[in-house]
mmCIF file of C-alpha atoms in Angstrom:
data_model
loop_
_atom_site.group_PDB
_atom_site.id
_atom_site.type_symbol
_atom_site.label_atom_id
_atom_site.label_comp_id
_atom_site.label_asym_id
_atom_site.label_seq_id
_atom_site.Cartn_x
_atom_site.Cartn_y
_atom_site.Cartn_z
ATOM 1 C CA MET A 1174 -15.767 -71.847 -31.084
ATOM 2 C CA LYS A 1175 -17.245 -70.244 -34.113
ATOM 3 C CA THR A 1176 -15.358 -66.873 -33.126
ATOM 4 C CA LYS A 1177 -12.324 -68.730 -32.619
ATOM 5 C CA LEU A 1178 -12.563 -70.394 -36.199
ATOM 6 C CA LEU A 1179 -13.224 -67.060 -37.587
ATOM 7 C CA GLN A 1180 -10.524 -65.188 -36.003
ATOM 8 C CA GLY A 1181 -8.451 -67.736 -37.205
ATOM 9 C CA ILE A 1182 -9.544 -66.931 -40.825
ATOM 10 C CA ALA A 1183 -9.191 -63.398 -40.349
ATOM 11 C CA ALA A 1184 -5.825 -63.691 -39.226
ATOM 12 C CA VAL A 1185 -4.639 -65.764 -42.291
ATOM 13 C CA ALA A 1186 -6.655 -63.172 -44.479
ATOM 14 C CA LEU A 1187 -4.629 -60.497 -42.740
ATOM 15 C CA ALA A 1188 -1.202 -62.116 -43.064
ATOM 16 C CA ALA A 1189 -2.010 -62.175 -46.766
ATOM 17 C CA SER A 1190 -2.293 -58.548 -46.889
ATOM 18 C CA ALA A 1191 0.568 -57.979 -44.388
ATOM 19 C CA GLY A 1192 1.759 -55.087 -46.424
ATOM 20 C CA THR A 1193 -0.181 -52.575 -44.440
ATOM 21 C CA ALA A 1194 0.352 -54.209 -41.286
ATOM 22 C CA GLN A 1195 3.560 -53.793 -39.114
ATOM 23 C CA ALA A 1196 3.502 -56.806 -36.973
ATOM 24 C CA GLU A 1197 3.708 -60.180 -38.437
ATOM 25 C CA ASP A 1198 1.212 -62.237 -36.377
ATOM 26 C CA VAL A 1199 -1.740 -59.587 -36.632
ATOM 27 C CA ILE A 1200 -4.776 -60.679 -34.832
ATOM 28 C CA GLY A 1201 -8.119 -59.668 -35.579
ATOM 29 C CA PHE A 1202 -11.483 -60.240 -37.783
ATOM 30 C CA GLU A 1203 -13.200 -59.270 -40.926
ATOM 31 C CA LEU A 1204 -15.982 -56.612 -40.165
ATOM 32 C CA ASN A 1205 -18.869 -57.667 -42.683
ATOM 33 C CA GLY A 1206 -16.488 -60.419 -43.986
ATOM 34 C CA GLU A 1207 -14.547 -57.581 -45.916
ATOM 35 C CA THR A 1208 -12.942 -55.073 -43.682
ATOM 36 C CA PRO A 1209 -9.959 -55.982 -41.555
ATOM 37 C CA ILE A 1210 -10.152 -54.968 -38.087
ATOM 38 C CA VAL A 1211 -6.610 -55.228 -35.719
ATOM 39 C CA VAL A 1212 -7.628 -56.049 -32.468
ATOM 40 C CA GLU A 1213 -4.083 -56.826 -31.052
ATOM 41 C CA THR A 1214 -1.099 -55.002 -31.766
ATOM 42 C CA ASP A 1215 2.150 -54.150 -30.640
ATOM 43 C CA ALA A 1216 2.185 -50.895 -28.451
ATOM 44 C CA PRO A 1217 3.221 -47.742 -29.289
ATOM 45 C CA ALA A 1218 6.677 -46.198 -28.577
ATOM 46 C CA HIS A 1219 5.434 -44.250 -25.694
ATOM 47 C CA LEU A 1220 4.049 -47.047 -23.642
ATOM 48 C CA ASP A 1221 7.418 -48.673 -23.402
ATOM 49 C CA GLY A 1222 7.607 -50.269 -20.114
ATOM 50 C CA ALA A 1223 4.066 -50.133 -19.412
ATOM 51 C CA LEU A 1224 2.533 -52.343 -22.001
ATOM 52 C CA SER A 1225 4.047 -54.525 -24.650
ATOM 53 C CA THR A 1226 0.873 -55.527 -26.416
ATOM 54 C CA ILE A 1227 -2.293 -53.357 -26.915
ATOM 55 C CA ARG A 1228 -5.796 -55.118 -27.218
ATOM 56 C CA SER A 1229 -9.320 -53.808 -28.167
ATOM 57 C CA GLY A 1230 -12.097 -54.016 -25.840
ATOM 58 C CA TRP A 1231 -13.354 -56.596 -28.462
ATOM 59 C CA THR A 1232 -10.992 -59.097 -27.096
ATOM 60 C CA PHE A 1233 -12.099 -59.321 -23.559
ATOM 61 C CA ARG A 1234 -15.763 -59.961 -24.671
ATOM 62 C CA ASP A 1235 -17.699 -63.351 -25.017
ATOM 63 C CA PRO A 1236 -17.995 -64.729 -28.414
ATOM 64 C CA ALA A 1237 -21.800 -63.654 -28.534
ATOM 65 C CA THR A 1238 -21.119 -60.150 -27.899
ATOM 66 C CA GLN A 1239 -18.080 -60.119 -30.382
ATOM 67 C CA ALA A 1240 -20.336 -61.424 -33.106
ATOM 68 C CA MET A 1241 -22.748 -58.846 -32.559
ATOM 69 C CA GLU A 1242 -20.133 -56.499 -33.588
ATOM 70 C CA MET A 1243 -18.522 -58.466 -36.524
ATOM 71 C CA ASP A 1244 -21.722 -57.810 -39.097
ATOM 72 C CA ASP A 1245 -23.627 -54.523 -39.284
ATOM 73 C CA PHE A 1246 -27.012 -55.787 -39.395
ATOM 74 C CA ASP A 1247 -26.273 -57.483 -36.063
ATOM 75 C CA ASN A 1248 -24.848 -54.383 -34.343
ATOM 76 C CA PRO A 1249 -27.499 -52.177 -32.702
ATOM 77 C CA GLY A 1250 -25.024 -49.374 -32.800
ATOM 78 C CA MET A 1251 -25.509 -48.869 -36.680
ATOM 79 C CA LEU A 1252 -28.968 -47.779 -36.066
ATOM 80 C CA ALA A 1253 -27.828 -44.878 -34.360
ATOM 81 C CA VAL A 1254 -25.614 -44.507 -37.391
ATOM 82 C CA GLU A 1255 -28.699 -44.551 -39.641
ATOM 83 C CA ASP A 1256 -30.308 -41.951 -37.606
ATOM 84 C CA ALA A 1257 -26.967 -39.680 -38.050
ATOM 85 C CA MET A 1258 -27.017 -40.088 -41.860
ATOM 86 C CA VAL A 1259 -30.436 -38.329 -41.959
ATOM 87 C CA ALA A 1260 -29.046 -35.647 -39.558
ATOM 88 C CA TRP A 1261 -25.934 -35.267 -41.952
ATOM 89 C CA GLU A 1262 -28.110 -34.682 -44.991
ATOM 90 C CA THR A 1263 -30.753 -32.351 -42.974
ATOM 91 C CA ALA A 1264 -30.209 -28.502 -43.175
ATOM 92 C CA GLU A 1265 -30.275 -27.003 -39.728
ATOM 93 C CA GLY A 1266 -29.755 -23.497 -38.129
ATOM 94 C CA SER A 1267 -29.806 -19.798 -39.521
ATOM 95 C CA GLU A 1268 -27.397 -20.641 -42.245
ATOM 96 C CA GLY A 1269 -29.829 -23.316 -43.844
ATOM 97 C CA LYS A 1270 -26.733 -25.592 -44.155
ATOM 98 C CA SER A 1271 -26.699 -29.452 -43.462
ATOM 99 C CA CYS A 1272 -22.799 -31.291 -43.002
ATOM 100 C CA MET A 1273 -23.207 -32.367 -46.436
ATOM 101 C CA ASP A 1274 -23.195 -28.778 -47.890
ATOM 102 C CA CYS A 1275 -19.549 -28.327 -46.818
ATOM 103 C CA HIS A 1276 -18.512 -32.001 -46.349
ATOM 104 C CA GLY A 1277 -19.877 -33.847 -49.211
ATOM 105 C CA ALA A 1278 -20.610 -37.595 -48.468
ATOM 106 C CA ALA A 1279 -20.320 -39.033 -44.984
ATOM 107 C CA GLU A 1280 -18.040 -41.411 -46.480
ATOM 108 C CA ASP A 1281 -15.522 -38.774 -47.715
ATOM 109 C CA MET A 1282 -14.901 -38.124 -44.000
ATOM 110 C CA ALA A 1283 -13.045 -41.437 -43.851
ATOM 111 C CA GLY A 1284 -9.714 -40.781 -42.079
ATOM 112 C CA VAL A 1285 -10.874 -37.816 -39.919
ATOM 113 C CA LYS A 1286 -11.782 -40.028 -36.482
ATOM 114 C CA PRO A 1287 -8.511 -41.908 -36.424
ATOM 115 C CA VAL A 1288 -6.639 -38.541 -35.533
ATOM 116 C CA TYR A 1289 -8.983 -37.012 -32.931
ATOM 117 C CA PRO A 1290 -8.617 -35.530 -30.336
ATOM 118 C CA LYS A 1291 -6.001 -33.362 -32.046
ATOM 119 C CA TYR A 1292 -4.645 -29.738 -31.708
ATOM 120 C CA VAL A 1293 -6.874 -27.464 -34.116
ATOM 121 C CA GLU A 1294 -4.652 -24.408 -35.555
ATOM 122 C CA SER A 1295 -7.341 -22.159 -35.920
ATOM 123 C CA ALA A 1296 -8.514 -22.681 -32.231
ATOM 124 C CA GLY A 1297 -5.309 -22.875 -30.742
ATOM 125 C CA GLU A 1298 -6.401 -25.927 -28.670
ATOM 126 C CA VAL A 1299 -6.850 -29.567 -28.286
ATOM 127 C CA ARG A 1300 -10.314 -30.471 -29.684
ATOM 128 C CA THR A 1301 -12.150 -33.741 -29.369
ATOM 129 C CA LEU A 1302 -14.631 -34.701 -32.790
ATOM 130 C CA GLN A 1303 -17.580 -33.643 -30.822
ATOM 131 C CA MET A 1304 -16.055 -30.011 -29.886
ATOM 132 C CA GLN A 1305 -15.232 -29.873 -33.515
ATOM 133 C CA MET A 1306 -18.899 -30.968 -34.862
ATOM 134 C CA ASN A 1307 -19.964 -28.194 -32.388
ATOM 135 C CA ASP A 1308 -17.864 -25.601 -33.869
ATOM 136 C CA CYS A 1309 -19.478 -26.258 -37.160
ATOM 137 C CA ARG A 1310 -22.984 -26.159 -35.726
ATOM 138 C CA GLU A 1311 -22.523 -22.741 -34.330
ATOM 139 C CA ASN A 1312 -20.041 -21.037 -36.834
ATOM 140 C CA ARG A 1313 -21.201 -22.423 -40.070
ATOM 141 C CA MET A 1314 -24.868 -23.640 -39.844
ATOM 142 C CA GLY A 1315 -25.978 -21.039 -37.146
ATOM 143 C CA ALA A 1316 -27.355 -23.888 -35.233
ATOM 144 C CA GLU A 1317 -27.465 -24.684 -31.377
ATOM 145 C CA PRO A 1318 -24.480 -26.878 -30.373
ATOM 146 C CA TRP A 1319 -25.373 -30.139 -29.180
ATOM 147 C CA LYS A 1320 -24.656 -30.898 -25.229
ATOM 148 C CA TYR A 1321 -21.656 -33.180 -24.784
ATOM 149 C CA ASP A 1322 -22.226 -36.994 -25.354
ATOM 150 C CA ALA A 1323 -26.033 -36.038 -26.177
ATOM 151 C CA THR A 1324 -27.507 -38.581 -28.433
ATOM 152 C CA GLU A 1325 -27.279 -36.516 -31.568
ATOM 153 C CA ALA A 1326 -23.835 -35.960 -30.823
ATOM 154 C CA VAL A 1327 -22.777 -39.375 -30.174
ATOM 155 C CA SER A 1328 -24.734 -40.839 -32.871
ATOM 156 C CA MET A 1329 -23.134 -38.432 -35.304
ATOM 157 C CA GLU A 1330 -19.551 -39.411 -33.722
ATOM 158 C CA ALA A 1331 -20.616 -42.832 -34.583
ATOM 159 C CA LEU A 1332 -21.201 -42.206 -38.035
ATOM 160 C CA LEU A 1333 -17.933 -40.421 -38.410
ATOM 161 C CA SER A 1334 -16.358 -43.319 -36.963
ATOM 162 C CA SER A 1335 -18.079 -46.029 -38.986
ATOM 163 C CA VAL A 1336 -16.656 -44.535 -42.216
ATOM 164 C CA SER A 1337 -13.119 -44.813 -40.723
ATOM 165 C CA ARG A 1338 -13.550 -48.351 -39.482
ATOM 166 C CA GLY A 1339 -10.232 -50.607 -40.272
ATOM 167 C CA MET A 1340 -8.081 -47.446 -40.256
ATOM 168 C CA PRO A 1341 -5.520 -47.571 -37.563
ATOM 169 C CA VAL A 1342 -5.928 -44.998 -34.636
ATOM 170 C CA ASN A 1343 -3.127 -42.273 -35.247
ATOM 171 C CA VAL A 1344 -3.343 -39.525 -32.378
ATOM 172 C CA ALA A 1345 -0.469 -37.245 -32.511
ATOM 173 C CA ILE A 1346 1.347 -37.011 -29.149
ATOM 174 C CA ASP A 1347 4.119 -34.410 -30.109
ATOM 175 C CA GLY A 1348 3.472 -30.860 -31.496
ATOM 176 C CA PRO A 1349 1.445 -27.987 -30.200
ATOM 177 C CA GLY A 1350 -0.863 -30.651 -28.409
ATOM 178 C CA ALA A 1351 2.022 -32.408 -26.486
ATOM 179 C CA GLU A 1352 1.067 -30.079 -23.507
ATOM 180 C CA THR A 1353 -2.635 -31.273 -23.497
ATOM 181 C CA TRP A 1354 -1.359 -35.023 -23.984
ATOM 182 C CA GLU A 1355 1.071 -34.713 -20.743
ATOM 183 C CA MET A 1356 -2.050 -33.365 -18.660
ATOM 184 C CA GLY A 1357 -3.842 -36.467 -19.759
ATOM 185 C CA LYS A 1358 -0.880 -38.780 -18.805
ATOM 186 C CA GLU A 1359 -0.698 -37.259 -15.560
ATOM 187 C CA LEU A 1360 -4.444 -37.507 -14.880
ATOM 188 C CA TYR A 1361 -4.196 -41.415 -16.320
ATOM 189 C CA TYR A 1362 -1.798 -42.323 -13.644
ATOM 190 C CA THR A 1363 -3.353 -40.051 -10.747
ATOM 191 C CA ARG A 1364 -5.177 -41.986 -8.073
ATOM 192 C CA THR A 1365 -8.671 -40.425 -7.120
ATOM 193 C CA GLY A 1366 -11.583 -41.327 -4.726
ATOM 194 C CA GLN A 1367 -12.010 -43.086 -1.501
ATOM 195 C CA LEU A 1368 -10.750 -46.229 -3.181
ATOM 196 C CA ASP A 1369 -7.480 -44.394 -4.159
ATOM 197 C CA LEU A 1370 -7.382 -45.761 -7.787
ATOM 198 C CA SER A 1371 -5.778 -44.432 -11.178
ATOM 199 C CA CYS A 1372 -6.728 -45.466 -14.569
ATOM 200 C CA ALA A 1373 -3.483 -47.463 -14.493
ATOM 201 C CA ASN A 1374 -4.428 -49.653 -11.434
ATOM 202 C CA CYS A 1375 -7.300 -51.407 -13.113
ATOM 203 C CA HIS A 1376 -6.497 -51.103 -16.947
ATOM 204 C CA GLU A 1377 -2.551 -51.361 -17.375
ATOM 205 C CA ASP A 1378 -1.600 -53.344 -14.051
ATOM 206 C CA ASN A 1379 -4.703 -55.733 -14.026
ATOM 207 C CA TYR A 1380 -6.306 -56.031 -17.424
ATOM 208 C CA ASP A 1381 -7.679 -59.633 -17.955
ATOM 209 C CA ASN A 1382 -8.160 -59.924 -14.287
ATOM 210 C CA LEU A 1383 -11.802 -60.381 -13.114
ATOM 211 C CA ILE A 1384 -13.449 -57.274 -11.374
ATOM 212 C CA ARG A 1385 -16.369 -58.895 -10.001
ATOM 213 C CA ALA A 1386 -17.758 -61.004 -12.590
ATOM 214 C CA ASP A 1387 -16.236 -59.219 -15.613
ATOM 215 C CA HIS A 1388 -12.917 -58.762 -17.462
ATOM 216 C CA LEU A 1389 -10.997 -55.857 -16.937
ATOM 217 C CA SER A 1390 -10.183 -54.540 -20.353
ATOM 218 C CA GLN A 1391 -6.986 -52.331 -20.890
ATOM 219 C CA GLY A 1392 -9.702 -49.270 -21.445
ATOM 220 C CA GLN A 1393 -8.985 -48.847 -24.853
ATOM 221 C CA VAL A 1394 -11.164 -46.045 -26.567
ATOM 222 C CA ASN A 1395 -10.603 -47.307 -30.306
ATOM 223 C CA GLY A 1396 -14.196 -48.796 -30.233
ATOM 224 C CA PHE A 1397 -15.978 -45.736 -28.936
ATOM 225 C CA PRO A 1398 -18.896 -44.681 -29.423
ATOM 226 C CA THR A 1399 -19.829 -47.914 -27.820
ATOM 227 C CA TYR A 1400 -23.131 -49.812 -28.086
ATOM 228 C CA ARG A 1401 -23.475 -51.178 -24.194
ATOM 229 C CA LEU A 1402 -25.362 -54.253 -23.639
ATOM 230 C CA LYS A 1403 -25.910 -52.532 -20.160
ATOM 231 C CA ASN A 1404 -28.064 -49.588 -21.225
ATOM 232 C CA THR A 1405 -28.874 -50.598 -24.593
ATOM 233 C CA LYS A 1406 -27.639 -47.339 -26.115
ATOM 234 C CA LEU A 1407 -24.489 -45.689 -27.413
ATOM 235 C CA ASN A 1408 -21.975 -44.175 -24.937
ATOM 236 C CA GLY A 1409 -19.416 -41.259 -25.539
ATOM 237 C CA ILE A 1410 -15.939 -41.693 -24.050
ATOM 238 C CA HIS A 1411 -16.541 -38.982 -21.659
ATOM 239 C CA SER A 1412 -19.678 -40.550 -20.200
ATOM 240 C CA ARG A 1413 -17.602 -43.681 -19.817
ATOM 241 C CA PHE A 1414 -14.665 -41.934 -17.962
ATOM 242 C CA LYS A 1415 -17.331 -40.795 -15.678
ATOM 243 C CA GLY A 1416 -18.662 -43.874 -15.121
ATOM 244 C CA CYS A 1417 -14.986 -44.990 -14.223
ATOM 245 C CA VAL A 1418 -14.161 -42.222 -12.045
ATOM 246 C CA ARG A 1419 -17.454 -42.603 -10.056
ATOM 247 C CA ASP A 1420 -16.459 -46.119 -9.465
ATOM 248 C CA THR A 1421 -13.318 -44.897 -7.603
ATOM 249 C CA ARG A 1422 -15.788 -43.019 -5.489
ATOM 250 C CA ALA A 1423 -14.383 -39.669 -6.583
ATOM 251 C CA GLU A 1424 -15.852 -36.566 -7.852
ATOM 252 C CA THR A 1425 -16.012 -36.807 -11.626
ATOM 253 C CA PHE A 1426 -15.148 -34.103 -13.863
ATOM 254 C CA SER A 1427 -17.970 -33.348 -16.560
ATOM 255 C CA ALA A 1428 -18.184 -34.430 -19.742
ATOM 256 C CA GLY A 1429 -16.633 -32.166 -22.382
ATOM 257 C CA SER A 1430 -14.318 -30.624 -19.652
ATOM 258 C CA PRO A 1431 -10.619 -29.678 -20.430
ATOM 259 C CA GLU A 1432 -9.549 -32.698 -17.901
ATOM 260 C CA PHE A 1433 -11.668 -35.022 -19.903
ATOM 261 C CA VAL A 1434 -10.624 -33.832 -23.205
ATOM 262 C CA ALA A 1435 -6.578 -34.184 -22.211
ATOM 263 C CA LEU A 1436 -7.495 -37.642 -20.779
ATOM 264 C CA GLU A 1437 -9.507 -38.768 -24.238
ATOM 265 C CA MET A 1438 -6.298 -37.631 -26.037
ATOM 266 C CA TYR A 1439 -3.944 -39.413 -23.731
ATOM 267 C CA VAL A 1440 -6.150 -42.571 -23.644
ATOM 268 C CA ALA A 1441 -6.947 -42.500 -27.421
ATOM 269 C CA SER A 1442 -3.054 -42.367 -28.131
ATOM 270 C CA ARG A 1443 -2.592 -45.529 -26.197
ATOM 271 C CA GLY A 1444 -4.616 -47.326 -28.847
ATOM 272 C CA ASN A 1445 -2.425 -46.337 -31.757
ATOM 273 C CA GLY A 1446 -2.115 -48.860 -34.249
ATOM 274 C CA LEU A 1447 -5.525 -50.562 -33.109
ATOM 275 C CA SER A 1448 -8.393 -50.314 -35.849
ATOM 276 C CA VAL A 1449 -10.987 -47.861 -35.527
ATOM 277 C CA GLU A 1450 -14.142 -49.891 -34.478
ATOM 278 C CA GLY A 1451 -16.943 -47.545 -33.707
ATOM 279 C CA PRO A 1452 -19.799 -48.311 -33.273
ATOM 280 C CA SER A 1453 -18.483 -51.196 -31.179
ATOM 281 C CA VAL A 1454 -20.851 -53.542 -29.167
ATOM 282 C CA ARG A 1455 -19.654 -54.129 -25.332
ATOM 283 C CA ASN A 1456 -21.305 -55.480 -22.190
ATOM 284 C CA MET B 15 -49.022 -43.578 -34.184
ATOM 285 C CA ALA B 16 -45.262 -44.796 -34.246
ATOM 286 C CA THR B 17 -42.725 -42.841 -36.180
ATOM 287 C CA GLY B 18 -39.570 -43.529 -37.663
ATOM 288 C CA VAL B 19 -40.464 -47.209 -38.512
ATOM 289 C CA LYS B 20 -38.288 -48.556 -40.890
ATOM 290 C CA PRO B 21 -37.981 -52.504 -41.951
ATOM 291 C CA ARG B 22 -34.644 -54.223 -42.880
ATOM 292 C CA VAL B 23 -33.937 -57.508 -44.124
ATOM 293 C CA LYS B 24 -30.745 -59.465 -44.810
ATOM 294 C CA ALA B 25 -31.037 -62.489 -46.800
ATOM 295 C CA PRO B 26 -28.599 -63.999 -49.071
ATOM 296 C CA LYS B 27 -28.885 -63.319 -53.082
ATOM 297 C CA SER B 28 -28.569 -67.095 -53.778
ATOM 298 C CA ALA B 29 -28.707 -70.835 -52.877
ATOM 299 C CA SER B 30 -28.365 -73.954 -54.102
ATOM 300 C CA ALA B 31 -31.592 -75.834 -54.479
ATOM 301 C CA GLY B 32 -33.016 -77.305 -51.063
ATOM 302 C CA GLU B 33 -30.471 -75.429 -49.410
ATOM 303 C CA VAL B 34 -31.465 -74.015 -45.815
ATOM 304 C CA VAL B 35 -30.650 -70.125 -45.539
ATOM 305 C CA THR B 36 -30.583 -67.844 -42.730
ATOM 306 C CA ILE B 37 -32.767 -64.768 -42.754
ATOM 307 C CA LYS B 38 -32.247 -61.854 -40.513
ATOM 308 C CA THR B 39 -34.858 -59.094 -39.876
ATOM 309 C CA LEU B 40 -35.005 -56.094 -37.979
ATOM 310 C CA ILE B 41 -37.752 -53.370 -37.934
ATOM 311 C CA SER B 42 -37.199 -50.103 -36.021
ATOM 312 C CA HIS B 43 -40.032 -49.522 -33.953
ATOM 313 C CA PRO B 44 -40.874 -48.309 -30.130
ATOM 314 C CA MET B 45 -42.951 -51.202 -29.324
ATOM 315 C CA GLU B 46 -44.684 -49.090 -26.463
ATOM 316 C CA SER B 47 -46.061 -51.743 -24.219
ATOM 317 C CA GLY B 48 -49.191 -50.144 -22.942
ATOM 318 C CA GLN B 49 -48.032 -50.649 -19.513
ATOM 319 C CA ARG B 50 -45.942 -47.448 -19.125
ATOM 320 C CA LYS B 51 -47.312 -44.183 -17.749
ATOM 321 C CA ASP B 52 -46.003 -40.695 -18.893
ATOM 322 C CA SER B 53 -44.984 -37.769 -16.271
ATOM 323 C CA ASP B 54 -48.400 -36.867 -15.843
ATOM 324 C CA GLY B 55 -49.479 -40.452 -14.680
ATOM 325 C CA ASN B 56 -51.424 -40.819 -17.976
ATOM 326 C CA THR B 57 -51.000 -44.614 -19.542
ATOM 327 C CA ILE B 58 -49.017 -44.305 -22.916
ATOM 328 C CA PRO B 59 -51.258 -46.202 -24.999
ATOM 329 C CA ARG B 60 -49.906 -49.719 -26.705
ATOM 330 C CA SER B 61 -48.372 -49.260 -30.035
ATOM 331 C CA ILE B 62 -46.505 -52.465 -31.169
ATOM 332 C CA ILE B 63 -45.656 -54.741 -34.048
ATOM 333 C CA ASN B 64 -48.353 -57.624 -33.322
ATOM 334 C CA ARG B 65 -47.681 -59.621 -36.298
ATOM 335 C CA PHE B 66 -44.645 -60.447 -38.666
ATOM 336 C CA THR B 67 -45.048 -62.942 -41.721
ATOM 337 C CA CYS B 68 -42.129 -64.244 -44.116
ATOM 338 C CA GLU B 69 -43.543 -65.828 -47.453
ATOM 339 C CA LEU B 70 -41.388 -67.494 -50.079
ATOM 340 C CA ASN B 71 -43.353 -67.512 -53.563
ATOM 341 C CA GLY B 72 -46.671 -67.468 -51.415
ATOM 342 C CA ASN B 73 -46.012 -70.251 -49.022
ATOM 343 C CA MET B 74 -45.636 -69.117 -45.421
ATOM 344 C CA VAL B 75 -42.056 -69.696 -43.963
ATOM 345 C CA VAL B 76 -42.941 -68.114 -40.640
ATOM 346 C CA ASP B 77 -45.924 -66.390 -39.045
ATOM 347 C CA VAL B 78 -44.944 -64.756 -35.685
ATOM 348 C CA THR B 79 -47.341 -63.013 -32.980
ATOM 349 C CA LEU B 80 -45.487 -60.634 -31.312
ATOM 350 C CA GLU B 81 -46.291 -59.605 -27.631
ATOM 351 C CA PRO B 82 -46.054 -56.449 -25.932
ATOM 352 C CA ALA B 83 -43.192 -57.559 -23.788
ATOM 353 C CA ILE B 84 -40.571 -57.631 -27.045
ATOM 354 C CA SER B 85 -38.206 -54.793 -26.867
ATOM 355 C CA THR B 86 -37.486 -51.823 -29.093
ATOM 356 C CA ASN B 87 -36.479 -52.694 -32.542
ATOM 357 C CA PRO B 88 -37.684 -56.348 -32.733
ATOM 358 C CA TYR B 89 -35.018 -58.696 -34.435
ATOM 359 C CA LEU B 90 -36.143 -61.936 -35.759
ATOM 360 C CA GLU B 91 -33.878 -64.333 -37.278
ATOM 361 C CA PHE B 92 -34.830 -67.546 -39.039
ATOM 362 C CA GLU B 93 -34.256 -70.352 -41.620
ATOM 363 C CA ALA B 94 -36.095 -70.956 -44.652
ATOM 364 C CA LYS B 95 -35.532 -73.993 -47.093
ATOM 365 C CA VAL B 96 -35.239 -72.718 -50.597
ATOM 366 C CA ASP B 97 -36.310 -75.529 -53.356
ATOM 367 C CA GLU B 98 -36.709 -72.734 -56.135
ATOM 368 C CA ALA B 99 -35.904 -69.337 -57.199
ATOM 369 C CA GLY B 100 -38.215 -66.823 -56.224
ATOM 370 C CA GLU B 101 -39.114 -63.603 -53.979
ATOM 371 C CA PHE B 102 -39.168 -63.569 -50.203
ATOM 372 C CA LYS B 103 -42.003 -61.277 -48.974
ATOM 373 C CA PHE B 104 -41.846 -59.954 -45.371
ATOM 374 C CA THR B 105 -44.719 -58.270 -43.803
ATOM 375 C CA TRP B 106 -45.125 -56.366 -40.249
ATOM 376 C CA TYR B 107 -48.241 -55.446 -39.047
ATOM 377 C CA ASP B 108 -48.754 -52.580 -36.842
ATOM 378 C CA ASP B 109 -51.095 -51.897 -34.020
ATOM 379 C CA ASP B 110 -52.126 -48.881 -35.593
ATOM 380 C CA GLY B 111 -53.049 -50.705 -38.981
ATOM 381 C CA SER B 112 -50.156 -49.856 -40.732
ATOM 382 C CA VAL B 113 -48.625 -52.686 -42.786
ATOM 383 C CA TYR B 114 -44.888 -52.119 -43.735
ATOM 384 C CA GLU B 115 -43.364 -54.575 -46.388
ATOM 385 C CA ASP B 116 -40.083 -55.438 -47.595
ATOM 386 C CA ALA B 117 -38.922 -57.917 -50.453
ATOM 387 C CA LYS B 118 -35.937 -59.987 -51.348
ATOM 388 C CA PRO B 119 -35.433 -62.134 -54.396
ATOM 389 C CA ILE B 120 -33.408 -65.346 -54.258
ATOM 390 C CA GLU B 121 -31.780 -67.044 -57.264
ATOM 391 C CA ILE B 122 -30.871 -70.717 -57.465
ATOM 392 C CA ALA B 123 -26.933 -71.074 -57.823
#
């Protein structure tokens, strides 16, 4: 009941500042009692015919789990953000540079997370935030790259995400990255595994229905990296994809593979308009 | 010896006289139970926070005994009745003898 009430308050507060939001009946909550987070809004145009409303995974969770995310002190994912903050300021590699030496304060990176994955001109490919971080580590710092979805990498992604919380996800689907986006879309609708399921079968056709004892979400990734109560650590998007694909009883792609990069780009674009929430708290 | 130990406290800055306030505390700590073995089969020695106290102006608010089954990064939330302005003093006692402290002032609004 408490959360319902809070949601109500948040909705009123958001309506008062409707200048920034496009939909009139914005539904959300206030993070730490100050940052508005949109958890339900109109679907982006490219989802025409598939979904009319997009909902953050937060809306599918029970009030206790929701409350954990609403306050940074209660959010265990913020411990990883603190670790990453130390890493941000620590010089590493042969160049003796830290992230901070080039980028300044971590807070100055606000606005970076919402647009990733994106086409990086200099690299000539679509990159996720973790790929871009490793590019920095290898070429600017002279440090070892992090393994994809390794603890350090996911924590750093959580730090970059945390400073962008409240900003709308805004992944470009046209331009030079369009080809990768199309590939991601195809993967999304391709059935895999012995169970012969595509992403869409669960997350588009059956969201809000029960899968065993749990509510199926829309599979939005605006809340990643996600602290899962199930394994009590931060989880990267690709690791989550692996879990899903495995559950269809298929051989999975590996984290950081071109297939998952494309899929991440497509799935992220399905959440265009939702707020960045990472590090979020989920089951 | 536990590393990376950092206490955190969230308490209101002010309260009205007689008000009951909620205080949240968390200390990052591995809370090694002493029951686990490493890859060579040797027991990993117990290393936990075994006691936590909170005092308001010298009066004990809570005094908690923590046991090995309590998970990593113990989080404690409790209530305190504030009659006058002063300072909350928080103390965590580690198995290795370390004592971690934090303090939060509170005003009467």
